Coordinates of C-alpha atoms in Angstrom, one line a residue:
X1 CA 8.1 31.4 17.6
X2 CA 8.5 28.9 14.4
X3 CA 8.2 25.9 16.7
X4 CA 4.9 27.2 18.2
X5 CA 3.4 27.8 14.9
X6 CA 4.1 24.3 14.0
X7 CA 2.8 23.0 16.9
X8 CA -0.1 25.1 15.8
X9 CA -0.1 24.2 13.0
X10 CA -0.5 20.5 13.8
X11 CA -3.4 21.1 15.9
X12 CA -5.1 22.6 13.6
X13 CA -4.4 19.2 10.9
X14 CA -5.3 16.8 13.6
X15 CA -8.9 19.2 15.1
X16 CA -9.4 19.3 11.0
X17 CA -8.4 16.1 9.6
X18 CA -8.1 13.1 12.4
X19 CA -12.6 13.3 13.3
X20 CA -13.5 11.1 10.2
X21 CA -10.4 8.7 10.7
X22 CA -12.2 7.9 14.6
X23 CA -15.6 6.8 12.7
X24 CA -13.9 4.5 10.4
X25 CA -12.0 2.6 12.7
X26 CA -15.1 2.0 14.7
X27 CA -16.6 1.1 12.3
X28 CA -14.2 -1.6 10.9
X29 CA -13.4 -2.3 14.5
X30 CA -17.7 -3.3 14.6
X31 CA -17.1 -5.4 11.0
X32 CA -14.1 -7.4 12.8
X33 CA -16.5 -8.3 15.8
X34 CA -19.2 -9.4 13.5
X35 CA -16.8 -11.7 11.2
X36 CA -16.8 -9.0 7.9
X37 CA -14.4 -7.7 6.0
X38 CA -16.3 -4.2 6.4
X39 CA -15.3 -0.4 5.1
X40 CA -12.1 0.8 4.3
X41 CA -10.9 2.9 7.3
X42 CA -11.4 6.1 5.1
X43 CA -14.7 5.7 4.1
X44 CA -16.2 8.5 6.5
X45 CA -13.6 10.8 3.7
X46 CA -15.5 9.4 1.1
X47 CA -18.6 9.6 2.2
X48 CA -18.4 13.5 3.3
X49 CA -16.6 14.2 -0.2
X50 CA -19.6 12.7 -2.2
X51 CA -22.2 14.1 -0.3
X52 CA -20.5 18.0 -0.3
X53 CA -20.3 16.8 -4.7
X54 CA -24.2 16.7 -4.2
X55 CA -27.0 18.9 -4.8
X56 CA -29.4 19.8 -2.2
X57 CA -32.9 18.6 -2.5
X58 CA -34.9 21.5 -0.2
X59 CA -38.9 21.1 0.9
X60 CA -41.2 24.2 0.1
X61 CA -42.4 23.8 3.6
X62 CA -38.6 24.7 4.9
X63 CA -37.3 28.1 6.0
X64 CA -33.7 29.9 6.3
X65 CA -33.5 28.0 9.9
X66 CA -33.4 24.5 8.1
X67 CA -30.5 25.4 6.5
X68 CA -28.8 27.5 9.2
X69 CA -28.8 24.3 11.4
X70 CA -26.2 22.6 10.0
X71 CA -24.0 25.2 9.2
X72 CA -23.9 26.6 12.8
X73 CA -24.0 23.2 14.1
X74 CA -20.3 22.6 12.7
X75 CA -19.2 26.2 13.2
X76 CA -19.6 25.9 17.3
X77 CA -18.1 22.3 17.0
X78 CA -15.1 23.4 15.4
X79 CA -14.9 26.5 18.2
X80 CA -15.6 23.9 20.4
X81 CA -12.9 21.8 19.4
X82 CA -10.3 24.7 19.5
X83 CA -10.9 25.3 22.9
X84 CA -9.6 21.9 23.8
X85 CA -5.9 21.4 24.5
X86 CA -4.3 18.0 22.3
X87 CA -1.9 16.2 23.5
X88 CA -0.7 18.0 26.5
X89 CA -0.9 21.4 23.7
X90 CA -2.4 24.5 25.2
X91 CA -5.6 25.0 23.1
X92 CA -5.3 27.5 20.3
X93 CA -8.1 29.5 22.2
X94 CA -7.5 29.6 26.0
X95 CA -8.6 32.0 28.7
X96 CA -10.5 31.7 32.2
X97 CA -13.6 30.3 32.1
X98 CA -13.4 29.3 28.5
X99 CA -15.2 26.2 29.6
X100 CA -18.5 27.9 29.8
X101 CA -18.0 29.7 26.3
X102 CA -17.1 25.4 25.4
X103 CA -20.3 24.3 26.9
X104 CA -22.3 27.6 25.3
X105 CA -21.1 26.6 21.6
X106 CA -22.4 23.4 21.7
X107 CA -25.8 24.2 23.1
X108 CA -26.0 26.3 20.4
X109 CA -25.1 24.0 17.6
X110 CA -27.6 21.9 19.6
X111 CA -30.5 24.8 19.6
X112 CA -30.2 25.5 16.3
X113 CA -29.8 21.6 15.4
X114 CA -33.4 21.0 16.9
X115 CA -35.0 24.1 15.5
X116 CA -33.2 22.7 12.1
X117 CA -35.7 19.5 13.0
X118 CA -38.9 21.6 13.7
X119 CA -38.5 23.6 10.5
X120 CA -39.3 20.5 8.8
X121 CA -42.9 20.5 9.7
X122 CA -42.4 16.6 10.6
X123 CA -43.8 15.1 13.9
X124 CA -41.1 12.5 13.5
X125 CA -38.4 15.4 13.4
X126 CA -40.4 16.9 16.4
X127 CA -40.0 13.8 18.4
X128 CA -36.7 13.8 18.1
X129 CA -35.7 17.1 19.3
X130 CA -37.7 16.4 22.0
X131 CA -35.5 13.5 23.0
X132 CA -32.6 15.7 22.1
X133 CA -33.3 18.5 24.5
X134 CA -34.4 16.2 26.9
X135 CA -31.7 13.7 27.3
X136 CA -29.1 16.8 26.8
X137 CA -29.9 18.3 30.3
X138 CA -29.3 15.0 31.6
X139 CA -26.0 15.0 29.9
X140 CA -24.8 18.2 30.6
X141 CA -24.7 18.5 34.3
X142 CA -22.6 15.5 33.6
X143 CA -19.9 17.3 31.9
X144 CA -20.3 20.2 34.6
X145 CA -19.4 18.4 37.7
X146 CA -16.5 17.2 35.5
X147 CA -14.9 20.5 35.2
X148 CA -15.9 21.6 39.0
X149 CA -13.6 18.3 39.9
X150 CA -10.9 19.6 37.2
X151 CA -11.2 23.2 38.2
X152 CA -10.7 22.2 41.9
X153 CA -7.9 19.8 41.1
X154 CA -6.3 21.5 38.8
X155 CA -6.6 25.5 40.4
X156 CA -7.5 26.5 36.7
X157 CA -10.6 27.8 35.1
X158 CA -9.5 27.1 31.5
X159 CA -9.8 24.6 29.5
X160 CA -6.3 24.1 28.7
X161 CA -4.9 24.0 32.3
X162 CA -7.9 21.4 33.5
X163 CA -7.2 19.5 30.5
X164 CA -3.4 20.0 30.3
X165 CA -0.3 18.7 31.7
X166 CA -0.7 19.3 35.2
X167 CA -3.5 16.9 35.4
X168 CA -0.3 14.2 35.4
X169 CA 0.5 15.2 38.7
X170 CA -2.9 15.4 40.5
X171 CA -4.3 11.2 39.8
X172 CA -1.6 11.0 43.0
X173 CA -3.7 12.9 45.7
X174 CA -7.2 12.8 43.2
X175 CA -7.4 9.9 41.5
X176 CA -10.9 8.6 42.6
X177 CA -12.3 12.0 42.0
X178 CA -10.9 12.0 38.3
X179 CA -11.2 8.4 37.6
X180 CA -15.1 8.9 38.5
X181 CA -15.0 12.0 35.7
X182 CA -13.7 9.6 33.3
X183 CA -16.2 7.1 33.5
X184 CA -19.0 9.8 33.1
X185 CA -17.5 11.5 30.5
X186 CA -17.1 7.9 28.8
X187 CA -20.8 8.0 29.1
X188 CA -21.7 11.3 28.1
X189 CA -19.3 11.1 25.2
X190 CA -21.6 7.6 24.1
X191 CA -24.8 9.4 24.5
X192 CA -23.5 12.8 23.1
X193 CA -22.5 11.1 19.9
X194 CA -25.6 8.9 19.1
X195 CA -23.5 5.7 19.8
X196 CA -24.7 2.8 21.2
X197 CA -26.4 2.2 23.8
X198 CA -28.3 5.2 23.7
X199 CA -28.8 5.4 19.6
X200 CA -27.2 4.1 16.4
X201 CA -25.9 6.0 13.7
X202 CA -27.0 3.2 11.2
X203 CA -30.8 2.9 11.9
X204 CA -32.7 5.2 10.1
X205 CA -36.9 4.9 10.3
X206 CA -36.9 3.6 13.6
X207 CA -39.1 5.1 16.4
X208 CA -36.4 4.9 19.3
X209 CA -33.7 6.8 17.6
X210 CA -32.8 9.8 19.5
X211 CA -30.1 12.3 17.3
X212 CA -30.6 10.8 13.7
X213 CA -34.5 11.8 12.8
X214 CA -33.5 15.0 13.6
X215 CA -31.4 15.2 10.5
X216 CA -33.3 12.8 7.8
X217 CA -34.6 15.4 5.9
X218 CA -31.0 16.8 4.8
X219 CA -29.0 16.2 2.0
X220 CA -26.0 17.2 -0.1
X221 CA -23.7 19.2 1.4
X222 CA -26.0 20.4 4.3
X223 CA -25.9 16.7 5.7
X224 CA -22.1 16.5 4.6
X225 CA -21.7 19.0 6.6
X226 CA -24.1 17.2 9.7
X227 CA -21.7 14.5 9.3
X228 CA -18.3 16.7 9.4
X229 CA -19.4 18.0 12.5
X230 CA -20.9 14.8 14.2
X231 CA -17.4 13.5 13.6
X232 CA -15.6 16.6 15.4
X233 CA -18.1 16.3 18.3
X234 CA -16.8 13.1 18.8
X235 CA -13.5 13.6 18.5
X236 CA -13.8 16.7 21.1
X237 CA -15.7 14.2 23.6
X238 CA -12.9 11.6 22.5
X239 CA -10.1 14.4 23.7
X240 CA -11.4 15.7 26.5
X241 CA -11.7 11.7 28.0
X242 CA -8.2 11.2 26.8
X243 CA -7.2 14.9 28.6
X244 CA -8.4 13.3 32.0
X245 CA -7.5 9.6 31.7
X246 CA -4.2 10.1 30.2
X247 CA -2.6 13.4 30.7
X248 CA 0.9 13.9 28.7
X249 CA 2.5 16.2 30.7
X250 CA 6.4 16.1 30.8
X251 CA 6.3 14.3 27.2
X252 CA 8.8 15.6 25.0
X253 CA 6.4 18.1 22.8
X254 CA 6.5 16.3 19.4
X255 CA 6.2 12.5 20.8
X256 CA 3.3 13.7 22.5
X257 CA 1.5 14.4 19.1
X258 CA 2.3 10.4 17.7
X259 CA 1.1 9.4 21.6
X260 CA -2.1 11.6 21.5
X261 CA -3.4 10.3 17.5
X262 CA -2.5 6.4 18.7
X263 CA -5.0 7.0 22.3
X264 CA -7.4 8.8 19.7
X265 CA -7.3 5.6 17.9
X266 CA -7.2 3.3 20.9
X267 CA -10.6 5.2 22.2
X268 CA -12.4 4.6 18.7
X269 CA -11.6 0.9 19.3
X270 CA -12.6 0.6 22.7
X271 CA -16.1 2.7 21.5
X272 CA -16.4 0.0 18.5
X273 CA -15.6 -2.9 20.9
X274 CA -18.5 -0.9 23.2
X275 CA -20.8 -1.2 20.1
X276 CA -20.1 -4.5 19.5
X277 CA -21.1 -6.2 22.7
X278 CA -23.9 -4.0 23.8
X279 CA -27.3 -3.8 22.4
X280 CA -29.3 -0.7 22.1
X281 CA -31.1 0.6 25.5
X282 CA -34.7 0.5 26.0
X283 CA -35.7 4.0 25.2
X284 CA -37.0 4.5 29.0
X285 CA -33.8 3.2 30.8
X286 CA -31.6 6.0 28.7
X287 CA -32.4 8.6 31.3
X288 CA -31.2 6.1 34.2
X289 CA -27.7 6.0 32.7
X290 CA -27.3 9.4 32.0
X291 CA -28.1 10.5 35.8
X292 CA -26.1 7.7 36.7
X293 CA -23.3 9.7 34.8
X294 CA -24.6 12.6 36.4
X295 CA -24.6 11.2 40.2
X296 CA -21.0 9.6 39.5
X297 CA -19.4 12.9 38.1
X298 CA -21.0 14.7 41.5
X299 CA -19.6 11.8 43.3
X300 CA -16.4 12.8 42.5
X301 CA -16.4 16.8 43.1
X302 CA -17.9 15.7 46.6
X303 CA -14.7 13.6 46.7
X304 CA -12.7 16.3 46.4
X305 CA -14.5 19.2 48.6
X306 CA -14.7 16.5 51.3

């Protein structure tokens, strides 16, 4: 019983602690590749601390609902992110068909994200929760077929048994069908996260951005707390990839904790390294990638039911 409360325990630390770590090594992975010496790796720490030291500067045109979005934006990401098994870990919240409480938590975050936006009064705001719920029902069929091809593989309807160990021993007789889910995923997780090529976190004022003029009207600890959970969303994405691509089942149950933190950091690379080489999409070509996402995920259920 003590062992499984530390192994709690440790989930917990990482779901809690590890999301901030991911955006500073990209982006000192994105100063390397441009020749600067760039941020300290805990910067993103920083950052959040200062911001939640703040006050909060509040228009008079702004309701209850501009406040409300940020706070429920990082409460369904961190039920989100406990409904994803770590490192071949059960999830500390697992039944069948958690996956479609998963996908309901962040649709609300999302919903009350966007009505956060629209609160505001701004047309700029407005535009972009347009985009948001626009691009986001391109995205999350995407993410769908993904656990149809799990579910099927796996014979699970939770969350921690698609995810989990026995994933290991189904790339043997499914491998196309699950390396197709990882490349979708790969592309949801960019476009879920407002990473390039679909947006970038460090443009602000810019007519293309997509998830960031939804929140340029927060400050203080409201938009530390925008940042918090933009940082678990990614690290969620980041684990559920990792869950698919690199399964630890049969790992001895504590290495599998070092393994699953170094793939976490591996992934941020490889999403700075992204970042690095790629320029932003033409705003009209980001719904072409995401139903390619869409068509590739499909492509692999149909693999499987074939």
């Amino acid at each position: 019983m003590t062992v499984a409360y530390l192994h709690l325990a440790i989930h917990l630390a990482l779901v809690f602690l590890l999301p901030p770590l991911s955006l500073g090594v990209i982006n000192k992975t994105k100063a390397l590749f441009a020749g600067r010496v760039g941020p300290p790796l805990l910067q993103p720490y920083y950052d959040m601390a200062k911001l939640f030291r703040k006050g909060t500067v509040l228009s008079q045109t702004t309701t209850w609902v501009f406040l409300a979005g940020p706070a429920v934006g990082l409460v369904t990401t961190i039920l989100a992110a406990l409904l994803i098994p770590l490192g071949g870990h059960h999830a500390p919240i697992a039944f069948d068909g958690d996956f479609v409480l998963f996908a309901y938590a962040l649709g609300l975050g999302r919903f009350f994200t966007i009505a956060a936006a629209l609160d505001t009064g701004s047309a700029f705001e407005g535009m972009g929760g347009a985009r948001e719920a626009t691009f986001s029902c391109l995205a999350e069929p995407a993410v769908f077929f993904g656990f149809l091809v799990l579910a099927r593989a796996s014979g699970s309807y939770s969350l921690s048994g698609m995810l989990g160990p026995t994933v290991a021993t189904t790339w043997s007789s499914a491998g196309a069908a699950l390396g197709a889910v990882v490349v979708s995923w790969f592309v949801v997780l960019l476009a879920e996260n407002s990473r390039i090529p679909f947006d970038d976190p460090n443009t602000h004022l810019e007519l293309t951005m997509i998830h960031e003029v939804m929140v340029l009207d927060h400050s203080g600890p409201p938009f530390g707390m925008i940042l918090y959970g933009a940082a678990m969303k990614l690290f969620v994405f980041g684990a559920m990839v990792l869950g698919v691509a690199m399964p630890l089942g049969g790992m001895d149950p504590w290495a599998s904790w070092g393994v699953f933190v170094a793939a976490t950091l591996l992934l941020a690379i490889a999403i700075g390294v992204v970042e690095s080489i790629m320029a932003r999409l033409r705003l009209p070509q980001v719904p072409s990638l995401l139903v390619a996402a869409c068509l590739i995920s499909a492509f692999g259920a149909v693999l499987l039911v074939r």
